[in-house]
mmCIF file of C-alpha atoms and ligand atoms in Angstrom:
data_model
loop_
_atom_site.group_PDB
_atom_site.id
_atom_site.type_symbol
_atom_site.label_atom_id
_atom_site.label_comp_id
_atom_site.label_asym_id
_atom_site.label_seq_id
_atom_site.Cartn_x
_atom_site.Cartn_y
_atom_site.Cartn_z
ATOM 1 C CA ARG V 1 1.221 -7.470 35.359
ATOM 2 C CA ALA V 2 1.346 -8.325 31.727
ATOM 3 C CA LYS V 3 2.165 -11.856 32.383
ATOM 4 C CA SER V 4 -0.638 -12.495 35.097
ATOM 5 C CA ASN V 5 -3.415 -10.909 32.689
ATOM 6 C CA GLY V 6 -2.223 -13.026 29.849
ATOM 7 C CA ARG V 7 -2.197 -12.209 26.176
ATOM 8 C CA ASN V 8 -5.917 -11.858 25.583
ATOM 9 C CA ALA V 9 -6.246 -9.029 28.275
ATOM 10 C CA LEU V 10 -3.223 -7.190 26.454
ATOM 11 C CA GLN V 11 -4.940 -8.019 22.973
ATOM 12 C CA GLN V 12 -7.949 -5.786 24.201
ATOM 13 C CA PHE V 13 -5.771 -2.790 24.316
ATOM 14 C CA THR V 14 -4.203 -3.363 21.052
ATOM 15 C CA PRO V 15 -6.479 -0.517 19.289
ATOM 16 C CA GLU V 16 -5.771 1.835 21.764
ATOM 17 C CA LEU V 17 -1.853 0.720 21.804
ATOM 18 C CA GLY V 18 0.729 3.424 21.262
ATOM 19 C CA ARG V 19 -1.375 6.419 22.524
ATOM 20 C CA ARG V 20 0.561 7.093 25.514
ATOM 21 C CA ALA V 21 4.460 7.946 25.777
ATOM 22 C CA ASP V 22 5.301 4.717 27.928
ATOM 23 C CA GLU V 23 3.431 2.718 25.652
ATOM 24 C CA ARG V 24 4.918 4.246 22.533
ATOM 25 C CA LEU V 25 8.433 3.640 24.065
ATOM 26 C CA ALA V 26 7.794 -0.038 24.792
ATOM 27 C CA LEU V 27 6.412 -0.435 21.204
ATOM 28 C CA SER V 28 9.690 1.275 19.817
ATOM 29 C CA ARG V 29 11.802 -1.340 21.801
ATOM 30 C CA ARG V 30 9.744 -4.358 20.527
ATOM 31 C CA MET V 31 9.731 -3.074 17.081
ATOM 32 C CA ARG V 32 13.571 -2.753 17.101
ATOM 33 C CA ALA V 33 13.667 -6.484 18.572
ATOM 34 C CA ALA V 34 11.184 -7.687 15.836
ATOM 35 C CA LEU V 35 13.106 -6.196 13.035
ATOM 36 C CA SER V 36 16.434 -7.928 14.122
ATOM 37 C CA ASN V 37 14.514 -11.162 14.852
ATOM 38 C CA GLY V 38 12.746 -11.203 11.571
ATOM 39 C CA GLU V 39 9.376 -11.002 13.028
ATOM 40 C CA PHE V 40 7.822 -8.787 10.069
ATOM 41 C CA ARG V 41 6.107 -10.300 7.391
ATOM 42 C CA LEU V 42 4.288 -9.085 4.155
ATOM 43 C CA ASP V 43 0.832 -9.620 3.213
ATOM 44 C CA TYR V 44 -0.351 -9.164 -0.550
ATOM 45 C CA GLN V 45 -3.500 -7.531 -1.775
ATOM 46 C CA PRO V 46 -4.689 -8.377 -5.319
ATOM 47 C CA GLN V 47 -5.509 -5.387 -7.460
ATOM 48 C CA VAL V 48 -8.126 -6.175 -10.294
ATOM 49 C CA ASP V 49 -7.996 -4.613 -13.745
ATOM 50 C CA LEU V 50 -11.585 -3.978 -14.614
ATOM 51 C CA GLN V 51 -10.746 -3.702 -18.270
ATOM 52 C CA SER V 52 -9.190 -7.106 -18.581
ATOM 53 C CA ASN V 53 -10.816 -8.787 -15.472
ATOM 54 C CA ARG V 54 -7.384 -9.700 -14.416
ATOM 55 C CA VAL V 55 -5.259 -9.281 -11.315
ATOM 56 C CA THR V 56 -2.250 -7.133 -12.800
ATOM 57 C CA GLY V 57 -0.598 -6.413 -9.320
ATOM 58 C CA VAL V 58 -0.414 -6.575 -5.765
ATOM 59 C CA GLU V 59 0.158 -4.124 -2.876
ATOM 60 C CA ALA V 60 2.691 -5.134 -0.067
ATOM 61 C CA LEU V 61 1.308 -4.739 3.303
ATOM 62 C CA LEU V 62 3.529 -5.191 6.369
ATOM 63 C CA ARG V 63 2.548 -7.081 9.270
ATOM 64 C CA TRP V 64 3.785 -7.553 12.771
ATOM 65 C CA THR V 65 2.648 -9.988 15.206
ATOM 66 C CA ASP V 66 4.554 -9.334 18.771
ATOM 67 C CA SER V 67 4.785 -12.660 20.691
ATOM 68 C CA GLU V 68 3.190 -10.826 23.610
ATOM 69 C CA LEU V 69 0.997 -8.330 22.157
ATOM 70 C CA GLY V 70 -0.381 -10.171 19.321
ATOM 71 C CA PRO V 71 -1.032 -8.655 15.929
ATOM 72 C CA VAL V 72 -0.130 -5.082 15.889
ATOM 73 C CA SER V 73 -1.817 -3.059 13.227
ATOM 74 C CA PRO V 74 0.185 -0.861 10.751
ATOM 75 C CA ALA V 75 -2.213 2.179 11.721
ATOM 76 C CA THR V 76 -0.487 1.728 15.253
ATOM 77 C CA PHE V 77 3.191 1.096 14.530
ATOM 78 C CA ILE V 78 3.977 2.920 11.384
ATOM 79 C CA PRO V 79 3.399 6.123 12.846
ATOM 80 C CA ILE V 80 5.684 5.168 15.705
ATOM 81 C CA ALA V 81 8.449 3.812 13.512
ATOM 82 C CA GLU V 82 8.357 7.049 11.619
ATOM 83 C CA GLU V 83 8.736 9.147 14.588
ATOM 84 C CA ASN V 84 11.663 7.119 15.901
ATOM 85 C CA GLY V 85 13.239 6.713 12.434
ATOM 86 C CA LEU V 86 12.966 2.835 12.627
ATOM 87 C CA ILE V 87 10.751 3.078 9.553
ATOM 88 C CA VAL V 88 13.915 3.689 7.518
ATOM 89 C CA PRO V 89 15.576 0.124 8.012
ATOM 90 C CA ILE V 90 12.008 -1.337 8.271
ATOM 91 C CA GLY V 91 11.295 0.070 4.724
ATOM 92 C CA GLU V 92 14.273 -1.267 3.416
ATOM 93 C CA TRP V 93 13.549 -4.576 4.634
ATOM 94 C CA VAL V 94 10.061 -4.301 3.066
ATOM 95 C CA MET V 95 11.398 -3.051 -0.294
ATOM 96 C CA GLN V 96 14.003 -6.012 -0.475
ATOM 97 C CA GLN V 97 11.522 -8.595 0.655
ATOM 98 C CA ALA V 98 8.759 -7.324 -1.911
ATOM 99 C CA CYS V 99 11.144 -7.337 -4.934
ATOM 100 C CA PHE V 100 12.394 -10.823 -4.014
ATOM 101 C CA GLN V 101 8.761 -11.912 -3.940
ATOM 102 C CA ALA V 102 7.784 -10.179 -7.282
ATOM 103 C CA GLN V 103 10.696 -11.821 -8.998
ATOM 104 C CA VAL V 104 9.863 -15.351 -7.535
ATOM 105 C CA TRP V 105 6.282 -14.773 -9.136
ATOM 106 C CA GLN V 106 7.356 -13.960 -12.495
ATOM 107 C CA ALA V 107 8.057 -17.760 -13.267
ATOM 108 C CA SER V 108 4.068 -18.553 -12.928
ATOM 109 C CA LEU V 109 2.329 -14.828 -13.110
ATOM 110 C CA PRO V 110 4.338 -13.043 -15.647
ATOM 111 C CA GLY V 111 4.057 -9.126 -15.494
ATOM 112 C CA LEU V 112 2.614 -9.047 -12.019
ATOM 113 C CA ARG V 113 3.345 -5.435 -10.426
ATOM 114 C CA MET V 114 4.590 -5.163 -7.025
ATOM 115 C CA SER V 115 3.210 -1.859 -5.060
ATOM 116 C CA VAL V 116 5.473 -0.938 -2.224
ATOM 117 C CA ASN V 117 4.485 1.897 0.482
ATOM 118 C CA LEU V 118 7.000 4.457 1.178
ATOM 119 C CA SER V 119 6.987 6.717 4.184
ATOM 120 C CA PRO V 120 7.874 10.385 3.596
ATOM 121 C CA ARG V 121 10.938 9.692 5.805
ATOM 122 C CA GLN V 122 12.426 7.100 3.443
ATOM 123 C CA PHE V 123 11.527 9.299 0.469
ATOM 124 C CA ALA V 124 13.232 12.452 1.783
ATOM 125 C CA ARG V 125 16.786 10.467 2.296
ATOM 126 C CA GLY V 126 19.959 11.070 0.102
ATOM 127 C CA ASP V 127 20.309 7.608 -0.225
ATOM 128 C CA PHE V 128 16.851 6.570 -1.219
ATOM 129 C CA LEU V 129 17.491 6.044 -4.719
ATOM 130 C CA ARG V 130 20.436 3.899 -4.004
ATOM 131 C CA VAL V 131 18.323 1.593 -1.566
ATOM 132 C CA VAL V 132 15.646 1.201 -4.428
ATOM 133 C CA GLN V 133 18.366 0.360 -7.010
ATOM 134 C CA ARG V 134 20.079 -2.102 -4.602
ATOM 135 C CA ALA V 135 16.851 -4.092 -3.874
ATOM 136 C CA LEU V 136 15.980 -4.471 -7.472
ATOM 137 C CA ALA V 137 19.387 -5.648 -8.376
ATOM 138 C CA ARG V 138 19.658 -8.190 -5.710
ATOM 139 C CA ALA V 139 16.331 -9.635 -6.735
ATOM 140 C CA ARG V 140 17.007 -9.178 -10.510
ATOM 141 C CA LEU V 141 13.607 -7.708 -10.811
ATOM 142 C CA SER V 142 13.030 -5.373 -13.705
ATOM 143 C CA PRO V 143 12.037 -1.982 -12.421
ATOM 144 C CA ARG V 144 9.112 -1.710 -14.808
ATOM 145 C CA LEU V 145 7.317 -4.214 -12.326
ATOM 146 C CA LEU V 146 7.954 -2.183 -9.390
ATOM 147 C CA GLU V 147 5.556 0.580 -8.205
ATOM 148 C CA LEU V 148 5.968 3.008 -5.179
ATOM 149 C CA GLU V 149 2.896 4.410 -3.294
ATOM 150 C CA ILE V 150 3.599 7.884 -1.887
ATOM 151 C CA THR V 151 1.164 10.325 -0.248
ATOM 152 C CA GLU V 152 0.409 13.547 -1.465
ATOM 153 C CA GLY V 153 1.731 15.046 1.673
ATOM 154 C CA ALA V 154 5.165 13.390 1.003
ATOM 155 C CA LEU V 155 4.976 14.704 -2.504
ATOM 156 C CA MET V 156 4.612 18.119 -1.393
ATOM 157 C CA SER V 157 8.236 18.205 0.406
ATOM 158 C CA VAL V 158 11.225 20.115 -1.177
ATOM 159 C CA GLY V 159 12.966 18.008 -3.658
ATOM 160 C CA ALA V 160 10.211 15.504 -4.324
ATOM 161 C CA LEU V 161 9.800 16.269 -7.754
ATOM 162 C CA ASP V 162 13.279 15.462 -8.340
ATOM 163 C CA VAL V 163 13.114 12.246 -6.891
ATOM 164 C CA LEU V 164 10.046 11.510 -8.967
ATOM 165 C CA ARG V 165 11.593 12.258 -12.000
ATOM 166 C CA ALA V 166 14.749 10.098 -11.200
ATOM 167 C CA LEU V 167 12.257 7.167 -10.313
ATOM 168 C CA ARG V 168 10.567 7.710 -13.748
ATOM 169 C CA ALA V 169 13.937 7.829 -15.231
ATOM 170 C CA MET V 170 14.605 4.335 -13.838
ATOM 171 C CA ASP V 171 11.137 2.972 -15.358
ATOM 172 C CA ILE V 172 9.566 2.489 -11.764
ATOM 173 C CA ASP V 173 5.765 3.327 -11.568
ATOM 174 C CA ILE V 174 4.568 5.981 -9.003
ATOM 175 C CA ALA V 175 0.912 5.693 -7.395
ATOM 176 C CA ILE V 176 -0.374 8.399 -5.493
ATOM 177 C CA ASP V 177 -1.765 6.814 -2.290
ATOM 178 C CA ASP V 178 -4.915 7.992 -0.286
ATOM 179 C CA PHE V 179 -5.624 10.462 -3.245
ATOM 180 C CA GLY V 180 -8.150 13.212 -2.406
ATOM 181 C CA THR V 181 -7.159 13.313 1.561
ATOM 182 C CA GLY V 182 -4.151 15.301 1.031
ATOM 183 C CA TYR V 183 -3.549 18.996 0.664
ATOM 184 C CA SER V 184 -2.179 18.874 -3.026
ATOM 185 C CA SER V 185 -3.986 21.358 -5.327
ATOM 186 C CA LEU V 186 -5.381 19.942 -8.528
ATOM 187 C CA SER V 187 -3.104 21.783 -10.663
ATOM 188 C CA TYR V 188 0.113 20.623 -8.631
ATOM 189 C CA ILE V 189 -0.542 16.833 -9.589
ATOM 190 C CA ARG V 190 0.127 17.702 -12.952
ATOM 191 C CA ASN V 191 3.641 17.885 -11.987
ATOM 192 C CA PHE V 192 3.727 14.527 -10.288
ATOM 193 C CA HIS V 193 4.683 12.199 -12.977
ATOM 194 C CA ALA V 194 2.674 9.527 -11.433
ATOM 195 C CA GLU V 195 1.009 6.639 -13.455
ATOM 196 C CA ARG V 196 -1.764 6.061 -10.890
ATOM 197 C CA LEU V 197 -4.184 7.667 -8.206
ATOM 198 C CA LYS V 198 -5.255 5.792 -5.501
ATOM 199 C CA LEU V 199 -8.660 6.918 -4.630
ATOM 200 C CA ASP V 200 -8.878 6.655 -0.828
ATOM 201 C CA MET V 201 -11.185 4.273 0.585
ATOM 202 C CA SER V 202 -13.018 6.919 2.811
ATOM 203 C CA PHE V 203 -14.641 8.140 -0.458
ATOM 204 C CA VAL V 204 -15.389 4.476 -1.965
ATOM 205 C CA SER V 205 -17.140 3.406 1.478
ATOM 206 C CA GLY V 206 -19.677 6.439 0.987
ATOM 207 C CA ILE V 207 -20.580 5.186 -2.556
ATOM 208 C CA GLY V 208 -24.261 4.240 -2.192
ATOM 209 C CA ARG V 209 -24.740 6.020 1.058
ATOM 210 C CA HIS V 210 -23.280 9.634 0.727
ATOM 211 C CA ARG V 211 -23.911 11.809 -2.343
ATOM 212 C CA GLU V 212 -20.893 13.901 -1.633
ATOM 213 C CA ASP V 213 -18.634 10.724 -1.799
ATOM 214 C CA GLU V 214 -20.250 9.802 -5.113
ATOM 215 C CA VAL V 215 -19.471 13.303 -6.442
ATOM 216 C CA ILE V 216 -15.969 13.394 -5.444
ATOM 217 C CA THR V 217 -15.319 9.871 -6.589
ATOM 218 C CA ARG V 218 -16.601 10.634 -10.207
ATOM 219 C CA ALA V 219 -14.693 14.029 -10.081
ATOM 220 C CA ILE V 220 -11.632 12.237 -9.361
ATOM 221 C CA LEU V 221 -12.190 9.453 -12.087
ATOM 222 C CA SER V 222 -12.876 12.319 -14.683
ATOM 223 C CA LEU V 223 -9.786 14.185 -13.728
ATOM 224 C CA GLY V 224 -7.815 11.014 -13.622
ATOM 225 C CA ARG V 225 -9.013 10.276 -17.112
ATOM 226 C CA ALA V 226 -8.514 13.650 -18.543
ATOM 227 C CA LEU V 227 -4.918 14.058 -17.133
ATOM 228 C CA GLY V 228 -3.890 10.619 -18.133
ATOM 229 C CA PHE V 229 -3.735 8.787 -14.759
ATOM 230 C CA GLN V 230 -5.128 5.251 -14.096
ATOM 231 C CA VAL V 231 -7.278 5.617 -10.906
ATOM 232 C CA VAL V 232 -7.195 2.611 -8.513
ATOM 233 C CA ALA V 233 -9.958 2.547 -6.088
ATOM 234 C CA GLU V 234 -9.191 1.259 -2.635
ATOM 235 C CA GLY V 235 -11.295 -0.430 -0.028
ATOM 236 C CA VAL V 236 -13.901 -1.674 -2.517
ATOM 237 C CA GLU V 237 -16.031 -4.291 -0.320
ATOM 238 C CA THR V 238 -19.464 -4.192 -2.136
ATOM 239 C CA ASP V 239 -21.262 -5.052 -5.362
ATOM 240 C CA THR V 240 -22.776 -1.297 -5.304
ATOM 241 C CA GLN V 241 -19.500 0.292 -4.779
ATOM 242 C CA LEU V 242 -17.690 -2.217 -7.610
ATOM 243 C CA SER V 243 -20.663 -1.479 -10.111
ATOM 244 C CA PHE V 244 -20.598 2.571 -9.331
ATOM 245 C CA LEU V 245 -16.971 2.595 -10.135
ATOM 246 C CA ARG V 246 -17.056 0.352 -13.205
ATOM 247 C CA ARG V 247 -20.019 2.536 -14.696
ATOM 248 C CA HIS V 248 -17.833 5.724 -14.045
ATOM 249 C CA GLY V 249 -14.708 4.235 -15.796
ATOM 250 C CA CYS V 250 -12.574 3.109 -12.879
ATOM 251 C CA ARG V 251 -9.664 1.088 -14.239
ATOM 252 C CA VAL V 252 -8.140 -0.869 -11.258
ATOM 253 C CA VAL V 253 -9.896 -1.942 -7.997
ATOM 254 C CA GLN V 254 -8.479 -3.178 -4.811
ATOM 255 C CA GLY V 255 -10.450 -4.360 -1.736
ATOM 256 C CA TYR V 256 -12.370 -7.108 0.322
ATOM 257 C CA ARG V 257 -14.903 -7.442 -2.571
ATOM 258 C CA PHE V 258 -12.324 -9.484 -4.293
ATOM 259 C CA ALA V 259 -9.434 -10.194 -1.766
ATOM 260 C CA ARG V 260 -8.075 -9.609 1.408
ATOM 261 C CA PRO V 261 -4.418 -8.938 2.016
ATOM 262 C CA MET V 262 -2.782 -12.410 1.947
ATOM 263 C CA PRO V 263 0.232 -14.247 2.836
ATOM 264 C CA ALA V 264 2.179 -15.002 -0.278
ATOM 265 C CA ALA V 265 1.211 -18.730 -0.918
ATOM 266 C CA ASP V 266 -2.393 -17.620 -0.697
ATOM 267 C CA ALA V 267 -2.071 -14.685 -2.782
ATOM 268 C CA HIS V 268 -0.160 -16.894 -5.542
ATOM 269 C CA ALA V 269 -3.351 -19.340 -5.381
ATOM 270 C CA PHE V 270 -5.660 -16.679 -5.595
ATOM 271 C CA ILE V 271 -4.206 -14.694 -8.414
ATOM 272 C CA SER V 272 -3.661 -18.039 -10.462
ATOM 273 C CA GLN V 273 -7.156 -19.042 -10.337
ATOM 274 C CA PHE V 274 -8.639 -15.435 -10.739
ATOM 275 C CA ASN V 275 -6.520 -15.080 -13.837
ATOM 276 C CA GLU V 276 -7.258 -18.671 -15.276
ATOM 277 C CA GLY V 277 -11.070 -17.873 -14.737
ATOM 278 C CA ALA V 278 -10.542 -14.586 -16.605
ATOM 279 C CA LEU V 279 -9.060 -16.407 -19.568
ATOM 280 C CA ALA V 280 -11.677 -18.872 -19.674
ATOM 281 C CA HIS V 281 -14.293 -16.414 -20.033
ATOM 282 C CA SER V 282 -12.339 -14.077 -22.500
HETATM 283 P P1 LIG K 1 -2.737 2.064 2.334
HETATM 284 O O1 LIG K 1 -1.557 2.052 1.680
HETATM 285 O O2 LIG K 1 -3.716 2.970 2.100
HETATM 286 O O3 LIG K 1 -3.248 0.431 2.385
HETATM 287 C C1 LIG K 1 -4.603 0.142 2.233
HETATM 288 C C2 LIG K 1 -5.060 -0.299 3.472
HETATM 289 O O4 LIG K 1 -6.588 -0.627 3.432
HETATM 290 C C3 LIG K 1 -4.644 -1.725 4.150
HETATM 291 O O5 LIG K 1 -4.493 -1.529 5.713
HETATM 292 C C4 LIG K 1 -5.443 -2.754 3.732
HETATM 293 O O6 LIG K 1 -5.301 -3.798 4.331
HETATM 294 C C5 LIG K 1 -6.688 -2.031 3.908
HETATM 295 N N1 LIG K 1 -7.795 -2.573 2.743
HETATM 296 C C6 LIG K 1 -7.729 -3.038 1.647
HETATM 297 N N2 LIG K 1 -8.895 -3.417 1.187
HETATM 298 C C7 LIG K 1 -9.769 -2.811 2.059
HETATM 299 C C8 LIG K 1 -11.101 -3.128 2.120
HETATM 300 O O7 LIG K 1 -12.079 -3.351 1.140
HETATM 301 N N3 LIG K 1 -11.857 -2.735 3.370
HETATM 302 C C9 LIG K 1 -11.211 -2.218 4.449
HETATM 303 N N4 LIG K 1 -11.648 -1.766 5.573
HETATM 304 N N5 LIG K 1 -9.802 -2.044 4.292
HETATM 305 C C10 LIG K 1 -9.233 -2.388 3.228
HETATM 306 P P2 LIG K 1 -3.154 -1.860 6.593
HETATM 307 O O8 LIG K 1 -2.405 -3.156 5.816
HETATM 308 O O9 LIG K 1 -3.837 -1.872 7.877
HETATM 309 O O10 LIG K 1 -2.375 -0.555 6.307
HETATM 310 C C11 LIG K 1 -2.480 0.570 6.777
HETATM 311 C C12 LIG K 1 -1.593 1.587 6.384
HETATM 312 O O11 LIG K 1 -0.246 1.255 6.726
HETATM 313 C C13 LIG K 1 -1.257 1.736 4.571
HETATM 314 O O12 LIG K 1 -2.500 2.188 4.178
HETATM 315 C C14 LIG K 1 -0.194 2.438 4.639
HETATM 316 O O13 LIG K 1 -0.373 3.645 4.595
HETATM 317 C C15 LIG K 1 0.496 1.773 5.998
HETATM 318 N N6 LIG K 1 1.644 0.731 5.796
HETATM 319 C C16 LIG K 1 1.428 -0.651 5.427
HETATM 320 N N7 LIG K 1 2.330 -1.405 5.059
HETATM 321 C C17 LIG K 1 3.307 -0.209 5.090
HETATM 322 C C18 LIG K 1 4.776 -0.406 4.731
HETATM 323 O O14 LIG K 1 5.245 -1.440 4.190
HETATM 324 N N8 LIG K 1 5.375 0.647 4.532
HETATM 325 C C19 LIG K 1 4.820 1.916 4.948
HETATM 326 N N9 LIG K 1 5.568 3.165 5.031
HETATM 327 N N10 LIG K 1 3.293 2.152 5.245
HETATM 328 C C20 LIG K 1 2.649 0.895 5.279
HETATM 329 MG MG1 LIG K 2 -0.830 2.089 -0.041
HETATM 330 MG MG1 LIG K 3 -3.208 2.931 -0.550
HETATM 331 MG MG1 LIG K 4 -4.772 4.210 0.988
#
């Protein structure tokens, strides 16, 4: 059936993919094969520091293009990989690949930070710290250049604070991803030992359109400032959003307004050019 309908017909179903049990099973099988065949890639999305007007970091984002299904969104396949446990070996691959790339970039982009997303399942494992240490050692990357992005939900789990403390002792930065959408109480974030809060895109996209989103954005920016977190705004697409964030003291922005997630070579070219421009204007 799939063959006679062809690739385009299948692609139409991609947004819906993974809803049904048989589709999830099929995706699980293909994901397992993709991992052993080396079909995963990483894209890198620049993060712009508004104080220096330079790209100071990138977020590694996982990409998978299946030979028959075409590109499958992480929003579809990561939840399935979390469920079936494949996120653990996939996440190890991501960590290693991102560390290698970060080290390669140090020669021409010194100090560029690499942010890697973690799933709660990786974070909860007993060998997690060893996995991170091994990736750093193999890549000969300084832990100072690695940042791990963890959601509030994962941080609320038992033992999370000990792992955070250990990461901090290793000199690895922590960013709290999708901040504002989880269940953590504001007083609890004091314990997180994180460097950054990533203001969720859902608030950023309401800037200029919904007063409530602007109020929440301002509140998170001032909370971040008061408690000593840098705030990174995610999903910044427009000049309106950018100037609002700048005006209210946001330190770092990430979004299509500056750059989409890109393959390594394109990201390198973008960052080199962007930062040269910043120097020329300073
Ligand atoms: P996230 O970590 O919050 O990543 C940000 C998402 O927003 C990315 O989606 C990125 O492409 C998208 N984005 C960035 N700027 C803009 C913008 O201006 N407008 C819009 N509309 N979108 C923007 P992506 O790459 O599809 O990833 C979705 C989620 O999948 C990520 O959300 C993260 O939770 C998860 N993910 C991606 N890569 C990994 C990974 O290596 N490991 C794990 N555990 N999760 C990952
Ligand atoms: Mg993230
Ligand atoms: Mg994020
Ligand atoms: Mg997010």
